[in-house]
Coordinates of C-alpha atoms in Angstrom, one line a residue:
M1 CA 28.8 9.9 -20.7
F2 CA 31.7 7.9 -20.3
S3 CA 32.4 8.4 -16.5
D4 CA 30.8 7.1 -13.8
R5 CA 30.4 10.4 -11.1
S6 CA 30.7 8.2 -8.2
S7 CA 34.7 7.4 -8.9
R8 CA 37.4 9.0 -7.7
F9 CA 40.0 10.5 -8.7
L10 CA 43.3 11.7 -6.5
A11 CA 46.5 13.7 -7.9
L12 CA 49.8 14.3 -6.6
W13 CA 52.4 16.6 -7.6
F14 CA 55.5 16.9 -6.1
P15 CA 56.5 20.6 -7.2
H16 CA 59.6 20.2 -5.5
L17 CA 60.3 17.0 -5.9
P18 CA 64.7 17.3 -6.9
T19 CA 65.6 19.7 -4.2
D20 CA 63.1 17.5 -1.6
R21 CA 64.8 15.0 -2.5
L22 CA 68.2 16.7 -1.5
K23 CA 67.2 17.7 1.7
R24 CA 66.1 14.3 2.5
E25 CA 69.4 13.5 1.7
N26 CA 71.1 16.3 3.0
P27 CA 68.8 17.4 6.1
G28 CA 71.4 20.3 6.9
R29 CA 70.1 21.6 2.9
A30 CA 66.6 22.4 4.6
H31 CA 68.1 24.7 7.4
T32 CA 70.5 27.3 5.8
D33 CA 69.2 30.7 4.8
Q34 CA 70.6 29.8 1.1
H35 CA 68.8 29.4 -2.1
L36 CA 68.3 25.4 -3.4
V37 CA 68.6 25.7 -7.2
V38 CA 69.4 21.9 -9.9
V39 CA 71.1 23.5 -13.1
D40 CA 72.1 21.2 -15.7
K41 CA 73.2 22.0 -19.1
L42 CA 70.6 23.3 -22.1
A43 CA 71.1 24.6 -25.0
N44 CA 74.9 24.9 -24.3
A45 CA 73.9 26.8 -21.1
L46 CA 73.5 26.3 -17.7
R47 CA 70.2 26.6 -16.9
L48 CA 67.7 25.6 -13.8
T49 CA 65.5 22.7 -13.8
A50 CA 64.4 23.2 -10.0
V51 CA 64.2 25.3 -7.3
D52 CA 63.0 24.6 -3.5
E53 CA 60.5 26.6 -2.5
K54 CA 62.0 29.2 -0.6
A55 CA 64.1 30.1 -4.1
A56 CA 60.8 30.1 -5.8
K57 CA 59.2 32.8 -3.2
A58 CA 62.2 34.9 -3.5
G59 CA 61.6 34.7 -7.3
L60 CA 63.8 32.0 -9.2
Y61 CA 62.1 30.1 -11.8
K62 CA 62.5 26.8 -13.7
G63 CA 64.3 27.7 -17.2
M64 CA 66.0 30.5 -15.9
A65 CA 70.0 31.4 -16.4
L66 CA 72.1 30.5 -13.9
T67 CA 74.3 33.6 -14.5
D68 CA 71.4 35.7 -14.2
A69 CA 70.8 33.5 -10.5
R70 CA 73.9 34.3 -9.5
A71 CA 73.2 37.4 -10.4
Q72 CA 70.7 38.2 -7.8
F73 CA 72.0 35.7 -5.3
E74 CA 75.9 35.9 -4.4
R75 CA 75.0 32.7 -2.3
L76 CA 73.2 29.5 -3.9
D77 CA 73.5 26.0 -3.1
I78 CA 74.0 24.7 -6.6
A79 CA 73.1 21.2 -7.1
F80 CA 73.3 18.8 -10.8
A81 CA 70.5 17.4 -12.1
S82 CA 70.0 13.3 -11.3
P83 CA 66.4 12.5 -13.1
R84 CA 67.4 8.7 -12.8
K85 CA 67.4 9.2 -8.6
D86 CA 64.0 11.2 -9.0
A87 CA 62.4 8.4 -10.8
V88 CA 63.3 6.7 -7.7
L89 CA 62.3 8.3 -5.4
L90 CA 58.9 9.1 -7.5
E91 CA 59.0 5.0 -6.9
K92 CA 59.5 5.0 -3.8
L93 CA 56.3 7.5 -2.7
A94 CA 53.5 4.9 -5.4
D95 CA 55.0 2.8 -3.2
W96 CA 53.9 4.3 -0.4
C97 CA 51.0 5.3 -1.9
D98 CA 49.5 1.6 -1.9
R99 CA 48.5 1.7 1.9
Y100 CA 45.6 3.7 0.9
T101 CA 44.8 2.2 -2.9
P102 CA 46.7 -0.6 -5.0
I103 CA 45.3 1.2 -7.6
V104 CA 48.8 4.2 -8.3
A105 CA 49.6 5.1 -11.6
L106 CA 52.7 7.3 -12.4
D107 CA 52.3 10.8 -13.5
E108 CA 55.0 12.1 -15.0
P109 CA 57.1 14.8 -14.3
H110 CA 56.8 14.2 -10.8
G111 CA 53.6 13.7 -10.3
L112 CA 50.9 10.0 -8.9
I113 CA 47.1 9.7 -9.5
L114 CA 45.6 7.0 -7.3
D115 CA 41.9 5.6 -8.1
L116 CA 40.6 5.9 -4.4
T117 CA 36.8 4.8 -5.9
G118 CA 35.6 2.3 -2.8
C119 CA 38.8 2.9 -0.8
I120 CA 37.6 6.4 0.7
H121 CA 35.4 5.1 3.4
L122 CA 38.5 2.6 4.9
F123 CA 39.5 6.4 5.5
G124 CA 36.5 8.0 7.3
D125 CA 35.8 10.8 4.1
E126 CA 38.2 12.4 1.7
N127 CA 38.8 15.4 4.0
S128 CA 40.5 12.9 6.0
L129 CA 42.0 10.7 3.7
V130 CA 43.9 13.7 2.4
Q131 CA 44.7 15.4 5.4
D132 CA 46.5 11.9 6.5
I133 CA 48.3 11.7 3.3
H134 CA 49.4 15.2 3.5
K135 CA 50.7 14.8 6.7
R136 CA 52.9 11.2 6.7
L137 CA 54.2 13.7 3.2
F138 CA 55.1 16.7 4.7
H139 CA 56.9 14.8 7.8
S140 CA 58.7 12.9 5.4
G141 CA 59.9 16.2 3.8
M142 CA 58.5 16.5 1.0
I143 CA 55.9 19.5 -0.1
V144 CA 52.5 17.6 -2.1
R145 CA 50.2 19.4 -4.0
S146 CA 47.0 17.7 -4.8
A147 CA 43.4 17.2 -5.8
L148 CA 40.3 15.1 -6.1
A149 CA 38.3 14.6 -8.6
S150 CA 35.6 12.4 -10.6
N151 CA 38.2 11.6 -13.7
P152 CA 42.1 11.3 -13.7
A153 CA 42.1 14.1 -16.1
A154 CA 40.2 16.9 -13.9
A155 CA 42.4 15.5 -10.4
R156 CA 45.6 16.7 -12.8
A157 CA 44.5 19.4 -13.8
F158 CA 43.4 21.1 -10.8
A159 CA 46.5 19.8 -9.1
R160 CA 49.0 21.6 -11.3
H161 CA 47.1 24.3 -12.2
S162 CA 44.6 25.5 -9.5
P163 CA 45.3 25.7 -6.0
G164 CA 43.9 21.2 -5.4
G165 CA 42.0 20.6 -3.2
N166 CA 38.6 18.1 -3.0
I167 CA 36.1 19.1 -5.9
A168 CA 32.9 18.8 -4.9
M169 CA 30.9 16.3 -8.0
N170 CA 28.3 19.3 -8.4
D171 CA 31.0 22.2 -9.0
E172 CA 33.1 20.3 -11.3
T173 CA 32.1 22.0 -14.4
H174 CA 32.2 25.6 -12.7
R175 CA 35.8 24.6 -11.6
L176 CA 37.2 23.5 -15.1
Y177 CA 35.6 26.6 -16.8
T178 CA 38.2 28.7 -14.5
L179 CA 41.5 26.4 -15.6
P180 CA 43.9 28.4 -17.1
L181 CA 44.9 27.3 -21.3
L182 CA 48.1 25.6 -19.9
S183 CA 46.2 22.5 -18.0
L184 CA 44.9 21.6 -21.5
D185 CA 48.8 20.1 -22.3
I186 CA 48.5 21.1 -25.5
E187 CA 51.3 21.9 -28.3
E188 CA 52.8 25.4 -27.4
T189 CA 51.5 26.5 -30.9
H190 CA 48.5 25.9 -30.5
L191 CA 48.2 27.9 -27.3
A192 CA 49.9 31.0 -28.8
S193 CA 47.4 30.6 -31.7
L194 CA 43.9 30.4 -28.7
K195 CA 46.0 33.2 -26.8
R196 CA 46.2 35.3 -30.1
A197 CA 43.0 34.5 -31.0
G198 CA 42.0 36.4 -27.2
L199 CA 40.3 32.5 -25.3
R200 CA 41.9 32.4 -21.9
S201 CA 40.3 29.8 -19.6
V202 CA 38.9 26.4 -20.6
G203 CA 35.5 27.6 -20.5
D204 CA 36.3 30.1 -23.9
I205 CA 37.7 26.9 -25.6
D206 CA 34.5 24.1 -24.2
V207 CA 31.8 26.1 -26.1
L208 CA 33.4 26.5 -29.1
P209 CA 32.2 24.1 -32.0
R210 CA 33.8 20.7 -31.7
A211 CA 34.4 20.5 -36.1
A212 CA 35.6 23.6 -36.0
L213 CA 37.8 23.2 -32.8
T214 CA 39.0 19.8 -35.1
A215 CA 39.1 21.3 -38.2
R216 CA 41.9 24.1 -37.3
F217 CA 43.8 22.1 -33.7
G218 CA 43.2 18.5 -34.4
A219 CA 41.3 15.9 -33.1
S220 CA 44.0 16.2 -29.4
L221 CA 42.0 19.3 -28.2
V222 CA 38.9 18.2 -28.4
D223 CA 39.6 14.9 -26.9
R224 CA 41.7 16.1 -24.0
L225 CA 38.6 18.8 -23.5
D226 CA 36.5 15.7 -23.6
A227 CA 38.8 14.0 -21.0
L228 CA 39.0 16.6 -18.4
F229 CA 35.3 16.9 -18.3
G230 CA 34.8 13.0 -18.2
R231 CA 33.1 12.7 -21.9
Q232 CA 36.0 10.0 -22.9
D233 CA 37.1 7.1 -20.4
K234 CA 40.3 7.6 -20.7
P235 CA 42.5 5.2 -17.2
I236 CA 45.6 5.1 -16.0
T237 CA 47.6 2.4 -15.9
P238 CA 48.8 1.2 -12.9
R239 CA 51.9 0.6 -12.0
R240 CA 51.1 -2.8 -10.8
I241 CA 48.6 -6.2 -11.6
V242 CA 45.7 -5.4 -9.8
P243 CA 45.8 -8.1 -7.5
V244 CA 41.9 -10.3 -7.7
C245 CA 41.8 -10.8 -4.7
L246 CA 43.5 -8.4 -1.6
V247 CA 43.0 -8.7 2.6
E248 CA 44.8 -6.3 4.9
R249 CA 45.3 -5.5 9.1
R250 CA 46.1 -2.0 9.9
M251 CA 47.6 -2.1 13.3
A252 CA 46.4 0.6 15.5
E253 CA 50.1 0.6 16.9
P254 CA 53.3 -0.2 14.8
L255 CA 54.2 -3.8 14.9
V256 CA 57.5 -4.4 15.1
A257 CA 58.0 -8.7 17.1
M258 CA 58.1 -11.0 14.3
E259 CA 56.4 -13.6 16.0
S260 CA 53.6 -11.0 16.2
V261 CA 53.9 -11.0 12.3
E262 CA 52.9 -14.2 11.6
Q263 CA 49.7 -14.9 13.2
I264 CA 48.6 -11.7 11.5
L265 CA 50.0 -13.8 8.1
L266 CA 47.8 -16.6 9.5
S267 CA 44.7 -14.9 9.9
L268 CA 44.9 -12.6 6.8
S269 CA 45.7 -16.8 4.1
D270 CA 42.7 -18.3 6.3
E271 CA 40.6 -15.0 5.5
L272 CA 41.9 -15.1 2.2
F273 CA 41.4 -18.9 1.3
H274 CA 37.5 -18.2 2.8
R275 CA 37.4 -15.4 -0.3
L276 CA 39.1 -17.5 -3.3
Q277 CA 36.9 -20.4 -2.2
Q278 CA 33.5 -18.0 -2.7
R279 CA 35.0 -17.6 -6.2
V280 CA 36.4 -21.8 -6.2
E281 CA 39.8 -20.3 -7.1
G282 CA 42.9 -21.2 -6.0
A283 CA 46.0 -19.0 -5.5
R284 CA 49.2 -19.0 -8.3
E285 CA 50.5 -16.3 -6.8
V286 CA 50.4 -14.5 -3.5
E287 CA 51.6 -11.4 -2.7
A288 CA 52.4 -9.8 1.0
C289 CA 53.1 -6.1 1.1
F290 CA 54.6 -5.3 4.8
F291 CA 54.2 -1.8 5.4
R292 CA 56.6 0.1 7.4
A293 CA 55.6 3.3 10.0
D294 CA 58.8 4.9 7.8
G295 CA 57.2 4.6 5.0
D296 CA 59.2 1.9 3.4
V297 CA 57.6 -1.1 2.5
R298 CA 59.2 -4.4 1.5
R299 CA 56.8 -7.2 -0.9
I300 CA 57.7 -10.8 -0.7
S301 CA 56.7 -13.0 -3.7
I302 CA 54.9 -16.9 -3.6
Q303 CA 54.3 -18.8 -7.2
T304 CA 53.5 -21.8 -6.6
G305 CA 53.2 -24.8 -9.7
R306 CA 49.8 -25.6 -8.9
P307 CA 46.9 -23.9 -7.3
V308 CA 47.1 -23.6 -3.3
T309 CA 43.8 -23.7 -1.6
E310 CA 44.7 -24.1 1.7
T311 CA 45.7 -22.1 4.2
R312 CA 48.5 -24.7 6.5
T313 CA 50.2 -25.2 2.6
L314 CA 50.6 -21.3 1.4
F315 CA 51.3 -20.6 5.2
R316 CA 54.7 -23.0 5.2
L317 CA 55.5 -21.6 1.8
L318 CA 55.6 -18.2 3.6
K319 CA 57.5 -19.4 6.1
E320 CA 60.1 -20.7 4.0
R321 CA 60.9 -17.5 1.9
L322 CA 60.9 -15.5 4.7
S323 CA 63.6 -17.8 6.0
T324 CA 65.4 -17.2 3.0
L325 CA 66.2 -14.0 2.1
S326 CA 69.7 -12.8 1.6
D327 CA 68.5 -9.9 2.8
P328 CA 66.2 -10.4 6.2
L329 CA 62.9 -8.6 6.4
D330 CA 63.3 -6.2 9.3
A331 CA 60.3 -4.6 10.6
G332 CA 62.3 -1.1 12.0
Y333 CA 60.3 1.0 13.6
G334 CA 57.4 -1.7 13.1
F335 CA 54.8 -2.5 9.9
D336 CA 50.8 -0.2 10.7
I337 CA 50.2 -2.3 7.1
I338 CA 50.0 -5.6 6.6
R339 CA 49.1 -6.9 2.9
L340 CA 47.8 -10.3 2.0
A341 CA 47.2 -10.9 -1.9
A342 CA 46.3 -13.2 -4.8
V343 CA 47.9 -11.7 -7.8
L344 CA 47.6 -15.0 -9.7
V345 CA 44.2 -17.3 -9.6
E346 CA 43.6 -20.3 -11.3
R347 CA 40.4 -22.5 -11.4
T348 CA 40.0 -25.2 -9.2
Q349 CA 39.0 -28.9 -9.1
A350 CA 38.3 -31.8 -7.2
I351 CA 41.5 -34.0 -6.6
Q352 CA 40.2 -37.6 -5.9
R353 CA 41.9 -38.5 -2.9
S354 CA 43.1 -42.5 -1.7
L355 CA 41.5 -45.0 -0.1
D356 CA 43.4 -44.2 2.8
N357 CA 43.0 -41.1 2.9
R358 CA 46.9 -40.3 1.9
T359 CA 48.0 -37.7 0.0
Q360 CA 48.4 -38.9 -3.9
E361 CA 51.7 -38.8 -5.2
T362 CA 51.3 -36.1 -7.1
E363 CA 50.2 -33.9 -4.7
E364 CA 53.5 -34.4 -2.5
I365 CA 55.8 -34.1 -5.9
N366 CA 54.0 -30.6 -6.6
T367 CA 54.5 -29.2 -3.1
L368 CA 58.2 -30.4 -3.1
V369 CA 58.6 -28.4 -6.5
D370 CA 57.1 -25.1 -4.6
R371 CA 59.3 -25.4 -1.8
L372 CA 62.5 -26.1 -3.6
S373 CA 61.4 -23.3 -6.0
I374 CA 61.4 -21.0 -2.8
R375 CA 64.4 -22.1 -1.6
L376 CA 66.7 -22.2 -5.0
G377 CA 65.6 -19.8 -6.8
S378 CA 62.5 -20.6 -9.4
S379 CA 64.9 -20.9 -12.1
R380 CA 66.8 -23.7 -10.6
V381 CA 64.1 -26.2 -10.5
L382 CA 62.6 -26.9 -14.1
R383 CA 60.3 -28.9 -15.4
A384 CA 60.5 -31.1 -19.1
V385 CA 56.9 -29.6 -20.9
P386 CA 56.3 -31.0 -24.4
V387 CA 56.4 -29.0 -27.3
D388 CA 54.1 -30.1 -30.4
T389 CA 56.8 -30.7 -33.3
H390 CA 58.3 -34.2 -34.7
I391 CA 62.0 -32.9 -34.4
P392 CA 64.3 -34.8 -31.6
E393 CA 66.2 -31.9 -30.0
R394 CA 62.8 -29.8 -29.9
A395 CA 60.8 -31.6 -28.7
V396 CA 61.1 -31.1 -25.2
L397 CA 61.6 -27.2 -23.4
M398 CA 62.8 -26.5 -19.8
E399 CA 61.0 -24.3 -17.7
P400 CA 60.9 -23.0 -14.5
A401 CA 58.8 -25.9 -12.6
I402 CA 56.1 -23.2 -11.0
K403 CA 55.4 -21.4 -14.1
A404 CA 54.4 -24.7 -15.7
K405 CA 50.2 -24.2 -16.6
S406 CA 48.2 -27.9 -15.4
D407 CA 46.2 -26.9 -18.8
T408 CA 48.3 -27.5 -22.0
S409 CA 47.4 -27.6 -24.7
F410 CA 49.5 -30.6 -25.9
E411 CA 50.5 -34.0 -24.4
W412 CA 53.7 -36.5 -23.8
P413 CA 52.8 -38.7 -26.7
L414 CA 51.5 -42.1 -25.7
G415 CA 54.8 -44.7 -26.0
S416 CA 55.2 -47.9 -26.7
H417 CA 53.4 -51.0 -25.3
P418 CA 55.6 -52.1 -22.3
D419 CA 56.7 -55.2 -23.8
N420 CA 58.5 -53.4 -26.8
P421 CA 61.9 -51.6 -26.4
P422 CA 61.5 -47.8 -26.9
E423 CA 61.5 -46.6 -29.8
R424 CA 63.8 -43.1 -29.2
P425 CA 65.8 -42.6 -25.8
I426 CA 65.8 -41.0 -23.0
R427 CA 68.8 -39.3 -22.9
L428 CA 70.2 -37.2 -26.2
F429 CA 73.1 -35.8 -27.4
Q430 CA 73.5 -31.9 -27.8
P431 CA 74.1 -31.8 -30.1
A432 CA 74.3 -34.6 -32.5
E433 CA 77.8 -36.2 -32.5
R434 CA 79.0 -36.9 -35.8
I435 CA 80.1 -40.8 -36.6
E436 CA 82.2 -42.1 -39.5
V437 CA 80.3 -45.1 -40.7
T438 CA 82.2 -48.1 -42.8
F439 CA 80.5 -50.4 -45.1
E440 CA 77.8 -48.5 -45.7
V441 CA 75.1 -49.7 -48.6
P442 CA 72.9 -46.6 -49.8
D443 CA 69.9 -45.4 -47.9
A444 CA 70.6 -48.6 -45.6
A445 CA 71.2 -48.9 -41.9
P446 CA 75.2 -48.4 -41.2
A447 CA 77.3 -52.1 -41.2
R448 CA 79.5 -51.0 -38.9
F449 CA 80.4 -47.0 -37.3
V450 CA 83.3 -45.5 -35.7
W451 CA 82.3 -43.2 -32.2
R452 CA 85.0 -41.4 -30.9
R453 CA 88.1 -43.6 -31.6
V454 CA 85.5 -47.0 -30.8
Q455 CA 84.1 -49.4 -33.4
H456 CA 81.5 -50.8 -33.2
I457 CA 80.1 -53.3 -35.2
I458 CA 76.1 -53.5 -35.5
V459 CA 74.5 -57.1 -35.5
L460 CA 70.6 -55.3 -35.5
A461 CA 69.2 -52.6 -37.3
E462 CA 65.6 -50.7 -36.9
G463 CA 64.9 -48.2 -39.3
P464 CA 64.6 -46.2 -40.5
E465 CA 61.8 -43.9 -39.1
R466 CA 62.4 -41.0 -42.0
I467 CA 62.0 -37.2 -39.9
A468 CA 61.3 -34.3 -43.0
P469 CA 62.6 -30.5 -41.8
E470 CA 60.2 -28.1 -40.8
W471 CA 60.2 -25.8 -43.1
W472 CA 58.7 -23.2 -42.3
R473 CA 61.0 -22.3 -39.8
E474 CA 64.4 -24.4 -41.1
H475 CA 67.0 -22.9 -43.8
A476 CA 67.0 -23.7 -47.9
G477 CA 69.9 -26.4 -46.3
A478 CA 68.0 -28.1 -44.2
L479 CA 67.9 -31.8 -44.9
T480 CA 65.8 -34.8 -44.0
R481 CA 66.8 -37.5 -41.7
D482 CA 66.6 -41.2 -41.4
Y483 CA 66.9 -42.4 -38.1
Y484 CA 68.5 -46.3 -37.2
R485 CA 67.7 -48.0 -34.4
L486 CA 71.4 -50.1 -34.1
E487 CA 72.5 -52.5 -31.5
D488 CA 76.3 -53.5 -31.3
N489 CA 77.4 -57.7 -31.1
K490 CA 78.8 -56.1 -27.6
G491 CA 73.9 -55.5 -26.4
R492 CA 74.6 -51.7 -27.0
R493 CA 71.8 -49.8 -28.1
F494 CA 72.1 -46.5 -30.4
W495 CA 70.3 -44.1 -31.5
A496 CA 71.8 -42.7 -35.0
F497 CA 70.1 -40.6 -38.4
R498 CA 71.7 -39.6 -41.6
E499 CA 71.1 -36.7 -43.0
G500 CA 70.3 -35.7 -46.4
L501 CA 69.3 -39.1 -48.8
Y502 CA 70.9 -40.4 -51.8
E503 CA 68.2 -41.5 -53.7
R504 CA 67.6 -37.2 -53.9
G505 CA 71.4 -36.8 -54.9
D506 CA 72.0 -34.7 -51.9
P507 CA 75.1 -34.0 -51.9
A508 CA 77.4 -35.8 -49.3
P509 CA 75.4 -37.6 -46.4
R510 CA 76.6 -37.5 -43.5
W511 CA 76.2 -39.8 -40.1
F512 CA 75.4 -38.3 -36.5
L513 CA 74.9 -40.1 -33.6
H514 CA 71.8 -38.9 -31.4
G515 CA 71.0 -40.8 -28.3
I516 CA 71.9 -43.8 -26.8
F517 CA 69.2 -46.4 -24.8
A518 CA 70.3 -47.4 -21.5

C-alpha cells in the first residue's frame, strides 16, 4: 500500500459554477422565476453547457439543445459561456481555500482538491472544518458538493458521483465498491464495453483479474482502480509553491486598523525567524498573505539578495513594500487571517564583524540592494555576474541583484598586479565599432587608425592576445581575433582587435575598436 491512511484529502466540486458566477455578478438573477442556462455553439448548434440548480431540478441538463429547452420553457434566462471568467473565479476560490491548507490543486472541470493532512486539528475536527467551508461558500453564493477521503482520487470520485460527505477510513472501501462506472473517468468506448458485459459498479470491476483487465482495456483502467483504493501513489500538483516555513494569526474579529496589522507582522517575523534559526537557514523570499473577511486574498512577496535572519531587516523591507504598492493594501471588512511564509531559504553562515562592532560594508550594500529592488522593482536593479567564457562581450551577464546566487560556480578572474596597467578596459562597446587602419603590417599592430572621423597615430602597442571563436556555439564563418592595447601620441589608450588572420588566408581581415581605457 502506497497511501498513508492518516492522509485526508477534501474534494470540492462546484456543479453550477458558471451560473453561480453570473448570479454573483448580477444578484438580480438569483431572485427571478426564470431558469438560468449557459449556452455555447457545439456541433453547429446552440447547446446548454451549464444550468442553475432550479433549472436542473426542472429537467434541463448539460448538452441539451437550446431549441428543446425553449420548447419546454418559454421564459429562459440565457447567457453565453465564458470559460475564461469561470477559470478566474475558480482561481479566486483556490486562493480563498489557502486559509485551510497551503496545498490546493485545481481539479478541472470546476473543482478543487485540498490536502488537509496535518491541518484538521486547527479547526477542531473534520465535521467542523467542512461545515465552515460550506457555510462560507453558501454566503458567497456558491453551491458546492464535497467529499473527504484518504486519497485525492477517491475524494474526487465521491464528490462528483455520490452525495459526498466525510468518508470514514474503515468504510471507504465499501463505499467505493458502490460507485458507478462513470466515476472511473475512462474512455466512452471502454465504459460502453463494461456496461455491455453486465458490469455496473466499481466493485464489479475490482474483483476481476488484473491481467485480463489490462489486456482488454489497457493499463489506464487498472491504474485508475489502484488510485481509487490507495494502492498507487497519485499525488496532487499544488498550484502554488509549498512554503518551507509558515506562521499565521487567526483573528477572533476581523482586523481593520493598519497599525494593528503592522504589529502582527512584527510578531510573525519574530516567530518565523525563530523557526528558521533552528534550521540554520535564512529567508531569501518571504510572502505575506492577507485574507479578508469577504473572501478576497492579497499577497505581497519580498525577495532579498542574501539570506535574511533578522526581524528588523525583514520588517523594514515589508514596510517599504507596503508603502510602494500601486494598489494600496485595503482591509475592507477586515483581515481575519494574516500569514507569513518563507518560500525560499538558504543555509546561513556566521559573518565576521569589524572590531568596532559596525556592520561590514558588504552587508550595508546588500541591504541597500534589497531596499532599491523593492522600491524600484527587481528588474531595474542589476548586478554583474561573471560568465565562464573567453569572448569579452559574453564574459559578463546582468541579472537582477536580488536573484543572484551567493555561491556562484564561476568567480571573477583575478586582475593584474596593482602596479601594472589593466589588461582589459572596463568599458566595452556593444557592438564593437569599425575602424579604418592605415599603414598596416600583416599580422602586426596598426601604425595609425581612423575612428569616428578622427585619426590616431599609435606610439605604443602591446599584444596580440589571440581569442579563438567558441566552435560549439558559433556559426561556421566566425573568425579568430587578435587583440592589441594601443596608445596614441596624445596618451589615449584603446583596445582594438583584428578579425581574421593573414597567415591563414582569411578573406579581408577587418579591424574593430572594442573598448577604451580610462
